[in-house]
mmCIF file of C-alpha atoms in Angstrom:
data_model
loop_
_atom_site.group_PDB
_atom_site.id
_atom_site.type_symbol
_atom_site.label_atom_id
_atom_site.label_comp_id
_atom_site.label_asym_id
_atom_site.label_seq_id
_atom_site.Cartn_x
_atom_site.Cartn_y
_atom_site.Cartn_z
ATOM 1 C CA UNK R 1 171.068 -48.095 28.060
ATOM 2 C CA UNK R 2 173.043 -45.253 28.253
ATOM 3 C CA UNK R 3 176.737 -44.959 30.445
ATOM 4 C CA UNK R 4 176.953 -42.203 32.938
ATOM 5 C CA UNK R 5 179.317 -39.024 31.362
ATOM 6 C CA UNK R 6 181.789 -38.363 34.072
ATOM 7 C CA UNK R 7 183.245 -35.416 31.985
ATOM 8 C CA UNK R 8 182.827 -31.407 33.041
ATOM 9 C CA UNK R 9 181.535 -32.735 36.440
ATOM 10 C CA UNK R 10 180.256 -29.777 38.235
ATOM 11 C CA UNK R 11 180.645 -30.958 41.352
ATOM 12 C CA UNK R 12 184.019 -32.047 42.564
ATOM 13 C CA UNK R 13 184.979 -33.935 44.884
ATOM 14 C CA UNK R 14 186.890 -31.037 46.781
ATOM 15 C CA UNK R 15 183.997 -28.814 46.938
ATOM 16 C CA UNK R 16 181.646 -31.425 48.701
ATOM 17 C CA UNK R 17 181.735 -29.657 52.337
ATOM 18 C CA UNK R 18 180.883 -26.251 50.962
ATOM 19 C CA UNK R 19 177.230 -27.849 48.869
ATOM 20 C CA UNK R 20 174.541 -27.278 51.022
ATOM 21 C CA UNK R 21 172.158 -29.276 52.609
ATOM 22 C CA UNK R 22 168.230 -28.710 52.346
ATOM 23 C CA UNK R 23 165.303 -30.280 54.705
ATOM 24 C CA UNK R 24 161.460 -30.623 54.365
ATOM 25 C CA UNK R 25 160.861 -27.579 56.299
ATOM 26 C CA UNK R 26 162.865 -25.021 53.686
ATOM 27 C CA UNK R 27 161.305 -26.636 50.926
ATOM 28 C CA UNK R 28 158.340 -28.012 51.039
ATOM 29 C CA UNK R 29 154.363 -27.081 52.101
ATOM 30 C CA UNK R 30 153.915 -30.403 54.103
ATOM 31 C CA UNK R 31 156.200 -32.142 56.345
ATOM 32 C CA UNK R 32 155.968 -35.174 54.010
ATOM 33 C CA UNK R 33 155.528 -33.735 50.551
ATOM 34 C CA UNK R 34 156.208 -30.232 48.761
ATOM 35 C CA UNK R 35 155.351 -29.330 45.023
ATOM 36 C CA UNK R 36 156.612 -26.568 42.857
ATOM 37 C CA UNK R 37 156.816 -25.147 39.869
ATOM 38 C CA UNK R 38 158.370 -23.039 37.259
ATOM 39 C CA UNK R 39 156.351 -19.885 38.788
ATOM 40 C CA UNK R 40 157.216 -21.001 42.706
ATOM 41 C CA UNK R 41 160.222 -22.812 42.654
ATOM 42 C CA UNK R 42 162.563 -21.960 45.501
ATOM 43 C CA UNK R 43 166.061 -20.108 43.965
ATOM 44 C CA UNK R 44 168.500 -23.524 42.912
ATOM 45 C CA UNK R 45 171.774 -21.878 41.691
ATOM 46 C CA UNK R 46 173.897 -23.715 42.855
ATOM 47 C CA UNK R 47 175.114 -27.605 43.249
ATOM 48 C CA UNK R 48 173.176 -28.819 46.088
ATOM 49 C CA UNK R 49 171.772 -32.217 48.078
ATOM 50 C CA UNK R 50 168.827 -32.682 50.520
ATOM 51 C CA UNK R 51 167.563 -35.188 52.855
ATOM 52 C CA UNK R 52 164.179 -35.983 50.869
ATOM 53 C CA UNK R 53 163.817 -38.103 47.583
ATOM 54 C CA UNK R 54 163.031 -35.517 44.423
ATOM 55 C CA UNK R 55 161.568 -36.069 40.735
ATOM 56 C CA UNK R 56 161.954 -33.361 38.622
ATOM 57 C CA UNK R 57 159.001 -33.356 35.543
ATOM 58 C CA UNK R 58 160.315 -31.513 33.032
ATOM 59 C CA UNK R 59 157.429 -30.519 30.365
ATOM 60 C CA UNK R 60 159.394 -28.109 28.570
ATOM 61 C CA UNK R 61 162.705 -26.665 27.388
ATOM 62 C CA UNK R 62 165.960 -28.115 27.567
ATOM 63 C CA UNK R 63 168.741 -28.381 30.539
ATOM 64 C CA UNK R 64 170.951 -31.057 31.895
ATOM 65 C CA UNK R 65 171.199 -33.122 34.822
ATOM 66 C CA UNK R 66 174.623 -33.331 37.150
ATOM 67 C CA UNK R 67 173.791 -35.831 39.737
ATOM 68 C CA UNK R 68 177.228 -37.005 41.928
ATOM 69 C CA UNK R 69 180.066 -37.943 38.799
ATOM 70 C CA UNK R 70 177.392 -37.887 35.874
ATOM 71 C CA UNK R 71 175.436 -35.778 33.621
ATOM 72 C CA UNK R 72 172.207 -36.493 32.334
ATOM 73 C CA UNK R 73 170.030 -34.821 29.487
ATOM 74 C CA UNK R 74 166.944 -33.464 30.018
ATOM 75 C CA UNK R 75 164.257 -32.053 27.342
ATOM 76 C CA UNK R 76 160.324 -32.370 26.863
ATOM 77 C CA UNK R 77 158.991 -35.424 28.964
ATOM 78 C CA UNK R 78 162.107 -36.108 30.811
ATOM 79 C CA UNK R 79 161.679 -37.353 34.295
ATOM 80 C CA UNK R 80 164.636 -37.270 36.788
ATOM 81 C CA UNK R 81 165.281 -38.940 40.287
ATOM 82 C CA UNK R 82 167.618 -37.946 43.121
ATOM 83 C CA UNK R 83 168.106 -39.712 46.037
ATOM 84 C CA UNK R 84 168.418 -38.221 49.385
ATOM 85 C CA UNK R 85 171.906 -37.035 50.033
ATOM 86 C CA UNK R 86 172.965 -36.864 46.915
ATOM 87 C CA UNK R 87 174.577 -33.611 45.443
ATOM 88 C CA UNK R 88 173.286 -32.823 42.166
ATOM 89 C CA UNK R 89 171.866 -29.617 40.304
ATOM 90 C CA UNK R 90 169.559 -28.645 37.494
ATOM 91 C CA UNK R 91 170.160 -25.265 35.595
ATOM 92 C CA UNK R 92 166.067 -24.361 34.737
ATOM 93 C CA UNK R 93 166.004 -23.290 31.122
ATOM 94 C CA UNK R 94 164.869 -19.988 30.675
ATOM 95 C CA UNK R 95 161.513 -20.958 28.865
ATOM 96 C CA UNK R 96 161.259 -23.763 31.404
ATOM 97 C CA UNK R 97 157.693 -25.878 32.296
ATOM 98 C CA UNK R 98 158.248 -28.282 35.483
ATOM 99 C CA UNK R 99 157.536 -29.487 38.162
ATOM 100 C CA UNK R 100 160.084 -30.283 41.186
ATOM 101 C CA UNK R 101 158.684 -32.782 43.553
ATOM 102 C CA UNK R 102 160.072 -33.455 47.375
ATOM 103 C CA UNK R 103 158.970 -36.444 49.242
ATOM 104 C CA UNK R 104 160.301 -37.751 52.848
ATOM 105 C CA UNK R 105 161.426 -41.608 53.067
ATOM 106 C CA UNK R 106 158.468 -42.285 55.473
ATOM 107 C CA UNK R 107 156.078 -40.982 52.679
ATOM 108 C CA UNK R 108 157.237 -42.817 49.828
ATOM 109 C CA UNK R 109 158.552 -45.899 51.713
ATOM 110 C CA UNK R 110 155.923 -46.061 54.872
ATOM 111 C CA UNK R 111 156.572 -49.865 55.240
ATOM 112 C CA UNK R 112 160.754 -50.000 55.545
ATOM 113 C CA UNK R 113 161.683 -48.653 59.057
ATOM 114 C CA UNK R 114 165.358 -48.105 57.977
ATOM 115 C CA UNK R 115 167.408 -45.075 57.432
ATOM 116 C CA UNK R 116 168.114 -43.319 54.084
ATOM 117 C CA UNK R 117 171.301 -44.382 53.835
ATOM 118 C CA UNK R 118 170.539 -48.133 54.278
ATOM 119 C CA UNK R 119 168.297 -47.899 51.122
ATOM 120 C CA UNK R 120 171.196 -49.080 48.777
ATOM 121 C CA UNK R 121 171.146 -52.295 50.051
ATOM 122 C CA UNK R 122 166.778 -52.763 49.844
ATOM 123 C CA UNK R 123 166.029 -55.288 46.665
ATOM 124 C CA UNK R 124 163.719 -53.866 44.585
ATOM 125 C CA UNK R 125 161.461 -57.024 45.012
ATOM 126 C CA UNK R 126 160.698 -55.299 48.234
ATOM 127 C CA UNK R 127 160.585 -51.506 47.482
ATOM 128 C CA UNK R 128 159.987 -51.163 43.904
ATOM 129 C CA UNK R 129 159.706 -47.552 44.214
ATOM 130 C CA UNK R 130 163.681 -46.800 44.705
ATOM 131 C CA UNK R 131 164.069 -48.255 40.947
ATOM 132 C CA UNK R 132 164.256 -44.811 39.107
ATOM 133 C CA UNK R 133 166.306 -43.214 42.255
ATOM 134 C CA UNK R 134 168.720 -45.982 42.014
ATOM 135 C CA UNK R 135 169.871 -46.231 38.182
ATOM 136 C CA UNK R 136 169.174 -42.090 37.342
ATOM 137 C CA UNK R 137 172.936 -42.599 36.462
ATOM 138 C CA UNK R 138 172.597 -45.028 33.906
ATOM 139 C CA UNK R 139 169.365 -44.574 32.451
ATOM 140 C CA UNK R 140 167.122 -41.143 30.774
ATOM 141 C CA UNK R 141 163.425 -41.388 31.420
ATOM 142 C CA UNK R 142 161.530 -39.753 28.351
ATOM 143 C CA UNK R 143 158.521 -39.862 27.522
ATOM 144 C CA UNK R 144 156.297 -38.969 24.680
ATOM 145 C CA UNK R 145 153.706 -36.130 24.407
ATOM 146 C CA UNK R 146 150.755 -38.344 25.169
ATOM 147 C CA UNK R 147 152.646 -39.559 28.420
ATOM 148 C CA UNK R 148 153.860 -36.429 29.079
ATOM 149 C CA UNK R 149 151.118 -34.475 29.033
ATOM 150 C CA UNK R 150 149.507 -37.160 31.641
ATOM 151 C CA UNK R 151 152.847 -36.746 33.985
ATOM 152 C CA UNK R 152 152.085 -33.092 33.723
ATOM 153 C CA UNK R 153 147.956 -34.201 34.637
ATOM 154 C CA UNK R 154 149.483 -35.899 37.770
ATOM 155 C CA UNK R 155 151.866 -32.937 38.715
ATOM 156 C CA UNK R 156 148.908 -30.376 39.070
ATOM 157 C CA UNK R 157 146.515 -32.864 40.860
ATOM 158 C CA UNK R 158 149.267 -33.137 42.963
ATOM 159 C CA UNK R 159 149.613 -29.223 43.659
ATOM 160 C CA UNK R 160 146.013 -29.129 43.942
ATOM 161 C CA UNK R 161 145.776 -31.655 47.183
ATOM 162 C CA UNK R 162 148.653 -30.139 48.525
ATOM 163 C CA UNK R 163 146.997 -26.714 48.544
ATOM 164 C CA UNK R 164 143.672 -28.177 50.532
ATOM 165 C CA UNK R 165 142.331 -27.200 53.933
ATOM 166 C CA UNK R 166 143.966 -29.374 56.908
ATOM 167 C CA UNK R 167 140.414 -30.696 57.359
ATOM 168 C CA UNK R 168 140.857 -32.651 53.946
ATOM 169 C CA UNK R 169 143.763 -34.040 55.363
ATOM 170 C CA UNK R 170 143.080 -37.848 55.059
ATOM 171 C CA UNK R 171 141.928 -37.390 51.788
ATOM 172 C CA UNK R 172 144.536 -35.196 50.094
ATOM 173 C CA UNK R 173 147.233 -37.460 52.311
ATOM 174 C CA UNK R 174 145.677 -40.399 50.257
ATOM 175 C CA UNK R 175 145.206 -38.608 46.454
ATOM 176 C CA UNK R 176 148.676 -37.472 46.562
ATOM 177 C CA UNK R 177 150.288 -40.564 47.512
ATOM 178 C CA UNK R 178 148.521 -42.642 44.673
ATOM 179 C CA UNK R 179 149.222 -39.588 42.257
ATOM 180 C CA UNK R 180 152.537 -39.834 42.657
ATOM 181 C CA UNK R 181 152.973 -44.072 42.677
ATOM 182 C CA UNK R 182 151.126 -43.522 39.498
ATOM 183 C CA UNK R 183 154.139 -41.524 38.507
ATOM 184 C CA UNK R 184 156.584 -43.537 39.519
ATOM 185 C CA UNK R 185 154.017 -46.778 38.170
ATOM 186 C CA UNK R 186 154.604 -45.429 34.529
ATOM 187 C CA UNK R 187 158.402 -44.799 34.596
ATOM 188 C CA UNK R 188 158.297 -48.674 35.811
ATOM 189 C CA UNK R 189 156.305 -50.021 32.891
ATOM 190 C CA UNK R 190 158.244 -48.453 30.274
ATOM 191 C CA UNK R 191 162.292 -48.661 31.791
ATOM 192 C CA UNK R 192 161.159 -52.035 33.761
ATOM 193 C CA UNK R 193 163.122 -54.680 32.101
ATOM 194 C CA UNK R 194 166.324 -51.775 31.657
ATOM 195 C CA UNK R 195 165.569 -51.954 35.935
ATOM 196 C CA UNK R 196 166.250 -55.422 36.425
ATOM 197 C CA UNK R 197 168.619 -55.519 34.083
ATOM 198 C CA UNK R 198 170.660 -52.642 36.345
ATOM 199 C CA UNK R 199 170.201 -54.571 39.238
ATOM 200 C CA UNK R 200 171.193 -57.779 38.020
ATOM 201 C CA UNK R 201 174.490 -56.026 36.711
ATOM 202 C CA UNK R 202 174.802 -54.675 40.417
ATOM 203 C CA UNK R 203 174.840 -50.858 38.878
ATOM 204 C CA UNK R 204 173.821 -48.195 41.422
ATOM 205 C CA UNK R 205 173.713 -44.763 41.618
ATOM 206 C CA UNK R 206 175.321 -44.246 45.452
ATOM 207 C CA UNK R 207 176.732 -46.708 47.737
ATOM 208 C CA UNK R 208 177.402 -44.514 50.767
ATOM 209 C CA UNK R 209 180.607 -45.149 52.270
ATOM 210 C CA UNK R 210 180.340 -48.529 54.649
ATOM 211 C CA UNK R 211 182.192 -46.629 57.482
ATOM 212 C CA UNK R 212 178.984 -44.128 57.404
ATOM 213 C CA UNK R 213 176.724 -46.843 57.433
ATOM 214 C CA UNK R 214 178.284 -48.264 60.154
ATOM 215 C CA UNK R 215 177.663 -45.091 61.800
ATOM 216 C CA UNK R 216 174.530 -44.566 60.914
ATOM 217 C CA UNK R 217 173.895 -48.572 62.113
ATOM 218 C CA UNK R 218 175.304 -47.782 65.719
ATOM 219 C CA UNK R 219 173.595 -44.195 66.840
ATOM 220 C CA UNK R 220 170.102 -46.337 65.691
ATOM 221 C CA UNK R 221 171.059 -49.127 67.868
ATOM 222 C CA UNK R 222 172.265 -46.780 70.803
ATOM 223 C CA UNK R 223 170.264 -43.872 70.942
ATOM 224 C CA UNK R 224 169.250 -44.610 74.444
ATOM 225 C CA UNK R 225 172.889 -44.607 75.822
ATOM 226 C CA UNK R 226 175.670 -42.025 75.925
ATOM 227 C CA UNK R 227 176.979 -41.875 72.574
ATOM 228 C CA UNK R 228 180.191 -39.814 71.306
ATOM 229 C CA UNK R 229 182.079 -40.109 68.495
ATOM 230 C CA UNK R 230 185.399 -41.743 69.288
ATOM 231 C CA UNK R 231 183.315 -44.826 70.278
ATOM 232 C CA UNK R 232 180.882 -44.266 66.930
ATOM 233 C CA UNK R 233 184.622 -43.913 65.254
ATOM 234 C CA UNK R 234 185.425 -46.912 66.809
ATOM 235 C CA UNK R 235 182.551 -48.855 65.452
ATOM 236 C CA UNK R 236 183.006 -48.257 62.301
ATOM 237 C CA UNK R 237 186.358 -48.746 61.855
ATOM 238 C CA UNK R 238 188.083 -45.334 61.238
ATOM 239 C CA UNK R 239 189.652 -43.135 62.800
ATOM 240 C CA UNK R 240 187.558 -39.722 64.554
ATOM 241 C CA UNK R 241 189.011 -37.438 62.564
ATOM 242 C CA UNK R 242 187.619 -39.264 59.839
ATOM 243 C CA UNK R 243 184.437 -40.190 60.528
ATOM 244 C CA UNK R 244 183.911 -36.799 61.218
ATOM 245 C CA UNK R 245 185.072 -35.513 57.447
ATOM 246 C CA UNK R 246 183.209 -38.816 55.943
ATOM 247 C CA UNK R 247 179.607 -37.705 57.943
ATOM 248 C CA UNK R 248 180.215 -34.199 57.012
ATOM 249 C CA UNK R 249 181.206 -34.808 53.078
ATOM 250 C CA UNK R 250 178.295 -37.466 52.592
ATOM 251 C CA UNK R 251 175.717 -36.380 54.964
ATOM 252 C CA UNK R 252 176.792 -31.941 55.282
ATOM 253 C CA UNK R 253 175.937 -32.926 59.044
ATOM 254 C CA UNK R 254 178.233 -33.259 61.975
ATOM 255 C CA UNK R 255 177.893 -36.243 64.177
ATOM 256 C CA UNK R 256 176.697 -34.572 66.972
ATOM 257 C CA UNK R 257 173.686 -33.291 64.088
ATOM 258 C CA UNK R 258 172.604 -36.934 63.187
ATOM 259 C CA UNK R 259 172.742 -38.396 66.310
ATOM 260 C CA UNK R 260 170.430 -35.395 67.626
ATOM 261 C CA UNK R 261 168.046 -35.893 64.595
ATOM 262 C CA UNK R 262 167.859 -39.274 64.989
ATOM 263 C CA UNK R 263 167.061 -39.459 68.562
ATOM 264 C CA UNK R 264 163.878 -36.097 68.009
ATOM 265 C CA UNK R 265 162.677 -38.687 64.799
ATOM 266 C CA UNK R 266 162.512 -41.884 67.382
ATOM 267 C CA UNK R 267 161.015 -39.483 70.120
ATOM 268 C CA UNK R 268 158.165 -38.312 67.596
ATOM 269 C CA UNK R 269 157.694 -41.920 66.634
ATOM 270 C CA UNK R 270 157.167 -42.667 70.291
ATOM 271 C CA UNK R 271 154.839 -39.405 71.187
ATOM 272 C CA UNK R 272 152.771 -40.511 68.353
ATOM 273 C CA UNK R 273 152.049 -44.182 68.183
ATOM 274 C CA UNK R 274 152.557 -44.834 72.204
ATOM 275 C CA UNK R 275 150.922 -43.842 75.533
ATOM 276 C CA UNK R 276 154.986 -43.652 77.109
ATOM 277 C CA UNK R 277 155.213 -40.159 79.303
ATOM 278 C CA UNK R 278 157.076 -37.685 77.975
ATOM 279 C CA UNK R 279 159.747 -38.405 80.924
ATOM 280 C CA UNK R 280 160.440 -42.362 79.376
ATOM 281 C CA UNK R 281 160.358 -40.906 75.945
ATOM 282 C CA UNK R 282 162.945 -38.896 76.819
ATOM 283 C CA UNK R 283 165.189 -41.420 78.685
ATOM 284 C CA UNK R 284 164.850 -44.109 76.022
ATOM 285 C CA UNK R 285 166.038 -41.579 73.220
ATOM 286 C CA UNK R 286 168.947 -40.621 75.334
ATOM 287 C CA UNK R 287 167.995 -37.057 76.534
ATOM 288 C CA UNK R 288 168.068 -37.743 80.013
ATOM 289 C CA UNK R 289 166.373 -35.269 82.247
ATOM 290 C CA UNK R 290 162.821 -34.430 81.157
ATOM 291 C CA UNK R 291 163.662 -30.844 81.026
ATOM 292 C CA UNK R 292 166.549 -31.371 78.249
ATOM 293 C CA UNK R 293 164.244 -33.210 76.456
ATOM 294 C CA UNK R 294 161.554 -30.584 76.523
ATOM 295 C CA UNK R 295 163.907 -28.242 75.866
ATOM 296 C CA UNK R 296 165.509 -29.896 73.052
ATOM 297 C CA UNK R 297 162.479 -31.245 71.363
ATOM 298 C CA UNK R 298 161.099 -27.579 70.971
ATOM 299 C CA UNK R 299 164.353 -26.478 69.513
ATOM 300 C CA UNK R 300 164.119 -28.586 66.775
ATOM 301 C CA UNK R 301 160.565 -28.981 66.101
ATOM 302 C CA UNK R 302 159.052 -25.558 67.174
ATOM 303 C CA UNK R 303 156.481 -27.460 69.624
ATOM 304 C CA UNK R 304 156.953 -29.187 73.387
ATOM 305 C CA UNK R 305 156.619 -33.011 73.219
ATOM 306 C CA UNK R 306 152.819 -32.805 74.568
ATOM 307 C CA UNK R 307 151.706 -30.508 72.107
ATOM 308 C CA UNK R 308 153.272 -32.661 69.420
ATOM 309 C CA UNK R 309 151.006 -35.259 71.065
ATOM 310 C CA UNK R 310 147.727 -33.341 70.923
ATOM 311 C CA UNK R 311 148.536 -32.387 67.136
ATOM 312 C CA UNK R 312 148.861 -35.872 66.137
ATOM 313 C CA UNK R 313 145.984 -36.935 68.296
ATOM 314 C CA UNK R 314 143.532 -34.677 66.409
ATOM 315 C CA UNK R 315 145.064 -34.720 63.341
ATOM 316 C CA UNK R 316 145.454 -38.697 62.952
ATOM 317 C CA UNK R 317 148.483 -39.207 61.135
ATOM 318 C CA UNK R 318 152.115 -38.365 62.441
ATOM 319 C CA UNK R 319 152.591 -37.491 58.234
ATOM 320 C CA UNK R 320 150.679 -34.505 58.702
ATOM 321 C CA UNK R 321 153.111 -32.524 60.975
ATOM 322 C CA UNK R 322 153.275 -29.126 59.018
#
């Protein structure tokens, strides 16, 4: 096992408000899942985070890794992790092969109904899949050319599904998701007993800060009801002033941000898997007037709540929301 480098950090501490934040929608083809790369990867030039989980497949050529304090190697068959929030950055090498994956929690995780930042505190026992996010900072998954070239195999089915007609849907939504447990199913066999040994040793890659999960905690709980942020501040046990700095360092979102996203995430949960109006939907996520809602809910989303509806309706699968 190797110890994290904390030397020639690119990404101090000081500079964390300036790193930007990316979602699903600037990066990826699906709602759930995006693929890319060397020949379509989005421009990365600078330290960054994102609210998705990411592997990074490297095939060929030779970079480095800054995730948070830390500094990884990467060359032929290394695999790298990042978990959401976290600011990191990977210079491609010019003669680069890879492939950089994004997947939402509710993709990779469809059976935990928490929030990303609660994730820290999920055994592996239950969600086995965190296991390479989690210990990125102690450990360097390599692989040799046999392996790799099968991680590379995976990587273009991958591509391939994602590139399918919306009437394959079910299938591709299938394929890709047991393409890429296969991914993460080979990392585990060869760094398993290096996993438990990390957890054992309580080593983790991110603990967010317990005043933002505290946060985090009480908009869930209260979406319903007015919520503002001296009384969030109050909550978790910090001042306003810096609960605000704390959500906007960790998260690059102001509170008024997460408790908006939070409350358009429960009210798609709710237009998909219930028969509520759009009117109690709205009430019950704490937009009040079925007009805000509306209103609100095509701000964010691009559709009214009742279109949303139809789309899942005929689509069958809230996952499929391009």
């Amino acid at each position: 096992m190797q110890t994290a480098t904390l030397s020639d950090d690119p990404l101090p501490t000081r500079r964390a408000a300036a790193i930007r934040n990316y979602t699903m929608a600037a990066r990826a083809q699906r709602a759930y899942f995006g693929i890319h790369d060397q020949s379509n990867c989005l421009p990365n030039p600078v330290p960054h985070r994102h609210e998705y989980f990411q592997i990074y497949v490297n095939t060929r050529g030779e970079t480095r890794h800054y995730i948070g304090g830390s500094q990884r190697p990467i060359g032929p068959g290394t695999v790298s992790f990042v978990l959401p929030f976290l600011a990191h950055y990977i210079p491609n090498a010019a003669d680069g092969v890879f492939h950089v994956i994004n997947i939402s929690k509710d993709y990779l995780l469809p059976s935990l109904d928490l929030d990303v930042f609660e994730l820290s505190e999920v055994p592996l026992s239950r969600a086995p899949e965190l296991a390479p996010f989690r210990f990125q900072h102690c450990l360097d998954f390599r692989f040799d050319a046999a392996d790799t070239q099968h991680l590379q195999d995976l990587c273009e089915r991958m591509a391939q599904e994602a590139q399918r007609p919306p009437g394959e849907a079910t299938a591709s939504h299938l394929l890709i998701r047991s393409h890429l447990l296969n991914l993460i199913g080979m990392v585990w066999r060869r760094y398993g007993e290096e996993f438990r040994l990390c957890e054992a040793q309580g080593m983790v890659l991110q603990s967010y800060k317990q005043a933002v999960l505290r946060c985090i905690r009480y908009i869930t709980q209260h979406l319903a009801q007015e919520l503002t942020l001296a009384d969030a501040a109050q909550a978790s046990h910090v001042s306003a002033t810096h609960l605000s700095h704390l959500l906007k360092s960790e998260t690059g979102k102001t509170f008024l941000e997460l408790v908006t996203e939070r409350r358009i995430e429960r009210a798609k949960t709710l237009l998909a898997f219930t028969s509520a109006s759009a009117a109690e939907i709205g009430e019950s996520t704490g937009f009040g007037e079925p007009t805000h809602f509306a209103r609100r809910f095509r701000q964010v989303t691009g559709s009214t709540p009742s279109a949303y509806r139809r789309r899942f309706q005929r689509e069958g699968a809230r996952t499929w929301d391009e």
